N, CA, C and O atoms as a DFTB+ gen file, in Angstrom:
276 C
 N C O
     1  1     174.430     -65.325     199.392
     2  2     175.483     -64.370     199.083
     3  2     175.308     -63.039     199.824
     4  3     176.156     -62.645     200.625
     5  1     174.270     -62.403     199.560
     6  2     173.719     -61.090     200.729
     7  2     174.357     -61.422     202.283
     8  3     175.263     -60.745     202.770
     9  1     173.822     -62.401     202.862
    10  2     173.892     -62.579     204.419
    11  2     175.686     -62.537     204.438
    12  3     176.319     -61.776     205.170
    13  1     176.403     -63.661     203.338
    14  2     178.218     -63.788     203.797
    15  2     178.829     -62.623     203.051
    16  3     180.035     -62.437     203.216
    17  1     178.289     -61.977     202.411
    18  2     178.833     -60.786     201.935
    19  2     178.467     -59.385     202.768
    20  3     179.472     -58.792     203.159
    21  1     177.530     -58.926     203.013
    22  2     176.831     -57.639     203.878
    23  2     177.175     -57.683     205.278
    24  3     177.681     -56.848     206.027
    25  1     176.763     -58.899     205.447
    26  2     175.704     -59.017     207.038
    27  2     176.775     -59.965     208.039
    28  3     176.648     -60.384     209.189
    29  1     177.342     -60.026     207.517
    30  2     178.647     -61.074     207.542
    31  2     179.376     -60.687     209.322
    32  3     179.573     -61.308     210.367
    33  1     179.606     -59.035     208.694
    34  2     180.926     -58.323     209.688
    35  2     179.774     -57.745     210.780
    36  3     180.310     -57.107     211.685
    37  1     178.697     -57.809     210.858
    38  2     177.955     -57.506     211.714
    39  2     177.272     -58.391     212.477
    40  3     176.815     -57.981     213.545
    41  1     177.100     -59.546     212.148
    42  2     176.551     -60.970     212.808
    43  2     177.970     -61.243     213.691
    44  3     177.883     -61.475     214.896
    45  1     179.489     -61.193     212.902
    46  2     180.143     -61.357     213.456
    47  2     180.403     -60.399     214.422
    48  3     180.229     -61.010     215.477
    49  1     180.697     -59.333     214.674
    50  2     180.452     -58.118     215.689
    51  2     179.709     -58.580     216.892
    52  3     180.321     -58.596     217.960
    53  1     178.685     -58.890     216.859
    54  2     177.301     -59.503     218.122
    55  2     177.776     -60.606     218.226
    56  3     177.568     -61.048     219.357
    57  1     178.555     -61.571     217.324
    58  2     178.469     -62.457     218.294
    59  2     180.114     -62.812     219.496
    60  3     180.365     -63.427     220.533
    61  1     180.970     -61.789     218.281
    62  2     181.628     -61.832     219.805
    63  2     181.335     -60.794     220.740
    64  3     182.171     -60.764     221.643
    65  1     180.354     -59.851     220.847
    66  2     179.954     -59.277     222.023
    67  2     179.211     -60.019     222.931
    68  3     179.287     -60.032     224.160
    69  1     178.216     -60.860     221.906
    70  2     178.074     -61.910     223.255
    71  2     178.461     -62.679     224.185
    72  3     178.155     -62.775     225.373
    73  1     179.640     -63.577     223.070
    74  2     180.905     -64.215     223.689
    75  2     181.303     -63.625     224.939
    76  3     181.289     -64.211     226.022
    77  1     181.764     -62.084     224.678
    78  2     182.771     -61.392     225.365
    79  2     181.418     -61.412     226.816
    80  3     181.709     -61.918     227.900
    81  1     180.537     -61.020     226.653
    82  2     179.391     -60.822     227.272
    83  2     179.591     -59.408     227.401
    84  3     179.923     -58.986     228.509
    85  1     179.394     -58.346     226.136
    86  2     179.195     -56.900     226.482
    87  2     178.425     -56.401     227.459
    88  3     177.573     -57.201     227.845
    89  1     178.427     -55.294     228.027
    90  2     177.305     -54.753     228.447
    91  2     177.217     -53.161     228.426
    92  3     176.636     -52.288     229.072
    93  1     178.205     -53.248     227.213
    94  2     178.253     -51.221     226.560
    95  2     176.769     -51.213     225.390
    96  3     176.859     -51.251     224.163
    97  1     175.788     -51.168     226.000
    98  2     174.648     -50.729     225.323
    99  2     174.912     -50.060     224.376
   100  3     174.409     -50.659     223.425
   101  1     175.525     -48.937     223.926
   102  2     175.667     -48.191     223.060
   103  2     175.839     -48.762     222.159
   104  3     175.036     -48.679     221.229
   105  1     176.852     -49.492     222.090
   106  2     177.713     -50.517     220.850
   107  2     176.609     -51.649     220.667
   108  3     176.281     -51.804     219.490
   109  1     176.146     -52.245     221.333
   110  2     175.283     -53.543     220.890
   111  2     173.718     -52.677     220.337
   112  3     172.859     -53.507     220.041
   113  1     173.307     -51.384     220.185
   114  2     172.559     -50.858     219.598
   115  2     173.074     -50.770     218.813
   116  3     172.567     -51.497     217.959
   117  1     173.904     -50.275     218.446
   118  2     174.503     -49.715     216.519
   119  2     174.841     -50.982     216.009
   120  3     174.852     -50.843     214.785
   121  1     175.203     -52.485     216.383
   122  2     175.269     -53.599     215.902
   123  2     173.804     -53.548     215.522
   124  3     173.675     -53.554     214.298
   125  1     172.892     -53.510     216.051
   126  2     171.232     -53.959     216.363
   127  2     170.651     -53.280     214.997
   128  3     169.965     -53.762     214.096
   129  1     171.170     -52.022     215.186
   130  2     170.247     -50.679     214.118
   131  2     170.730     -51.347     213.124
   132  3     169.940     -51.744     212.267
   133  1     172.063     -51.616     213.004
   134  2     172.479     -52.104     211.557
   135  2     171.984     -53.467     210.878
   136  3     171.556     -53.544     209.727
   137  1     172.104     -54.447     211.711
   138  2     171.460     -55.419     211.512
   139  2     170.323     -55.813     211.083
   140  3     170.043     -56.818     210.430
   141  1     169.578     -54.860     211.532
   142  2     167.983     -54.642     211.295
   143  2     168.067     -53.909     209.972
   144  3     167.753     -54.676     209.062
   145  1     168.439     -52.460     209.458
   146  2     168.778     -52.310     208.165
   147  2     168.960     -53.192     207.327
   148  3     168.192     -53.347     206.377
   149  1     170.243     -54.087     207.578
   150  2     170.829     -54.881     206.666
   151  2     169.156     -56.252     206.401
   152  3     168.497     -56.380     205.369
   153  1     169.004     -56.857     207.460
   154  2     167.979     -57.718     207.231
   155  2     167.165     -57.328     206.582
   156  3     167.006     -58.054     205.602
   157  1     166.276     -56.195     206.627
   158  2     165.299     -55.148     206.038
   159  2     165.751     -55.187     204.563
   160  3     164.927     -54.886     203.699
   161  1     166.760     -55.469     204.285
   162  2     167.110     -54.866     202.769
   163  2     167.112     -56.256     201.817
   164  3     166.691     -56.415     200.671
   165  1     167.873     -57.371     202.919
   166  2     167.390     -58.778     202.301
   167  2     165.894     -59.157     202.330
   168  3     165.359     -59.542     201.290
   169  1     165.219     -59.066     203.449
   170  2     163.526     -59.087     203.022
   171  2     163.312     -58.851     201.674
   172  3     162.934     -59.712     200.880
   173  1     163.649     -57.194     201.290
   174  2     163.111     -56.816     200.098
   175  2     163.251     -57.297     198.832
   176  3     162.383     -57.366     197.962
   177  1     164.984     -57.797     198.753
   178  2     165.146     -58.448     197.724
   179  2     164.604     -59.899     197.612
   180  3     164.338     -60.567     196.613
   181  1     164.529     -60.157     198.799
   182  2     163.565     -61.283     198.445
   183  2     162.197     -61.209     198.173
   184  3     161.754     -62.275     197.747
   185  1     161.240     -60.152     198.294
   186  2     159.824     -59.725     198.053
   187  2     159.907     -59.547     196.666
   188  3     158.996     -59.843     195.893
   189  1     161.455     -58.859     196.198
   190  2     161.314     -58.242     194.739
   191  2     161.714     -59.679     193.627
   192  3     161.202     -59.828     192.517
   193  1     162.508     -60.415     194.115
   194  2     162.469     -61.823     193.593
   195  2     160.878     -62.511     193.179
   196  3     160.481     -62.776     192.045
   197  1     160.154     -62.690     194.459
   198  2     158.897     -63.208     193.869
   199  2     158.044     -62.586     193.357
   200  3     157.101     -63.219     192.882
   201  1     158.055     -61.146     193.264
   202  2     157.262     -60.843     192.077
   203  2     157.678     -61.119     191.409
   204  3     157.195     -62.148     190.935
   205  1     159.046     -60.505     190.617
   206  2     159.347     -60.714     189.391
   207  2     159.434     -62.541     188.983
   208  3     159.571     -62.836     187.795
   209  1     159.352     -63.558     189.940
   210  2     159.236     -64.815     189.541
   211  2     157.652     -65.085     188.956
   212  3     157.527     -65.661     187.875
   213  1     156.405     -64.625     189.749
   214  2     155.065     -64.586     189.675
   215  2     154.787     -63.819     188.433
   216  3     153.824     -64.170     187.751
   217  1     155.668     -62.604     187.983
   218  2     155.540     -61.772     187.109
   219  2     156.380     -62.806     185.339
   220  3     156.096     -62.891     184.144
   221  1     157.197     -63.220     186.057
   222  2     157.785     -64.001     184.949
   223  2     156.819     -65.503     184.362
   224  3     156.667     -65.990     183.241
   225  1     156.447     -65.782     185.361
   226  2     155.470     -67.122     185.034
   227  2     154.173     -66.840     184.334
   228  3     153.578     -67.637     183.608
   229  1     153.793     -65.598     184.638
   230  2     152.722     -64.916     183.236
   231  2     153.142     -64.588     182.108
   232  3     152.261     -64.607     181.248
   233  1     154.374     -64.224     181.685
   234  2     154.676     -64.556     180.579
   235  2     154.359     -65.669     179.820
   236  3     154.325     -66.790     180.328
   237  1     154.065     -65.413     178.356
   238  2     153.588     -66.657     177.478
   239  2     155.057     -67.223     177.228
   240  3     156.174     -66.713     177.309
   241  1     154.490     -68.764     176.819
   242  2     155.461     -69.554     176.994
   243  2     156.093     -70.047     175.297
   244  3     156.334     -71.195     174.924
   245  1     156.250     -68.665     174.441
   246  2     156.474     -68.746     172.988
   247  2     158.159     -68.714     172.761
   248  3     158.831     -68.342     171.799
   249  1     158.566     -69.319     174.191
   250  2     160.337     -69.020     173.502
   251  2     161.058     -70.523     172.809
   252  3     161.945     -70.665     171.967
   253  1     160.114     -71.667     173.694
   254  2     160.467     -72.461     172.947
   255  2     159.546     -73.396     172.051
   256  3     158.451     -72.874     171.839
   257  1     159.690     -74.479     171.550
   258  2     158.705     -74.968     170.901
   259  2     158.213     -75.834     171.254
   260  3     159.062     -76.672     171.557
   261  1     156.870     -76.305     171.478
   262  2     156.373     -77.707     171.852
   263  2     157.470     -78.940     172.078
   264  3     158.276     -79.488     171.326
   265  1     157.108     -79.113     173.483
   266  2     157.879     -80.679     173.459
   267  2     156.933     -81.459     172.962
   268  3     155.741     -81.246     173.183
   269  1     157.396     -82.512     172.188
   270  2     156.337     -84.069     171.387
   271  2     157.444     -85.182     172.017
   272  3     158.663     -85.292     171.886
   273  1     156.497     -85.901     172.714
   274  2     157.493     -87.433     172.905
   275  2     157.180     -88.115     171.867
   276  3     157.683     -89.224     171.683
């Protein structure tokens, strides 16, 4: 959801500059800077996911009750 929601209009941006075959540096940097932001920010939420998954699995396991077959 992050990447087709955020990152979406900027993947798309580069890649028709590639298509087009830009060569206005300026513009394929501010695609770049952004991109890199945007990726940078999915990293994190994904770093902050596995703690809180690692952090959740230490929790005691008193919510439900013994399974018995």
């Amino acid at each position: 959801p992050y990447t087709l929601t955020l990152m979406k209009s900027t993947n798309n941006a580069l890649h028709l500059a590639a298509d087009k075959g830009t060569t206005e540096s300026s513009r394929i940097r501010e695609l770049l800077d952004s991109w890199w932001k945007l990726n940078a920010g999915r990293a994190a939420l994904t770093g902050l996911a596995t703690v809180l998954a690692i952090w959740a699995s230490s929790l005691p396991t008193t919510i439900l009750p013994p399974f018995k077959a």
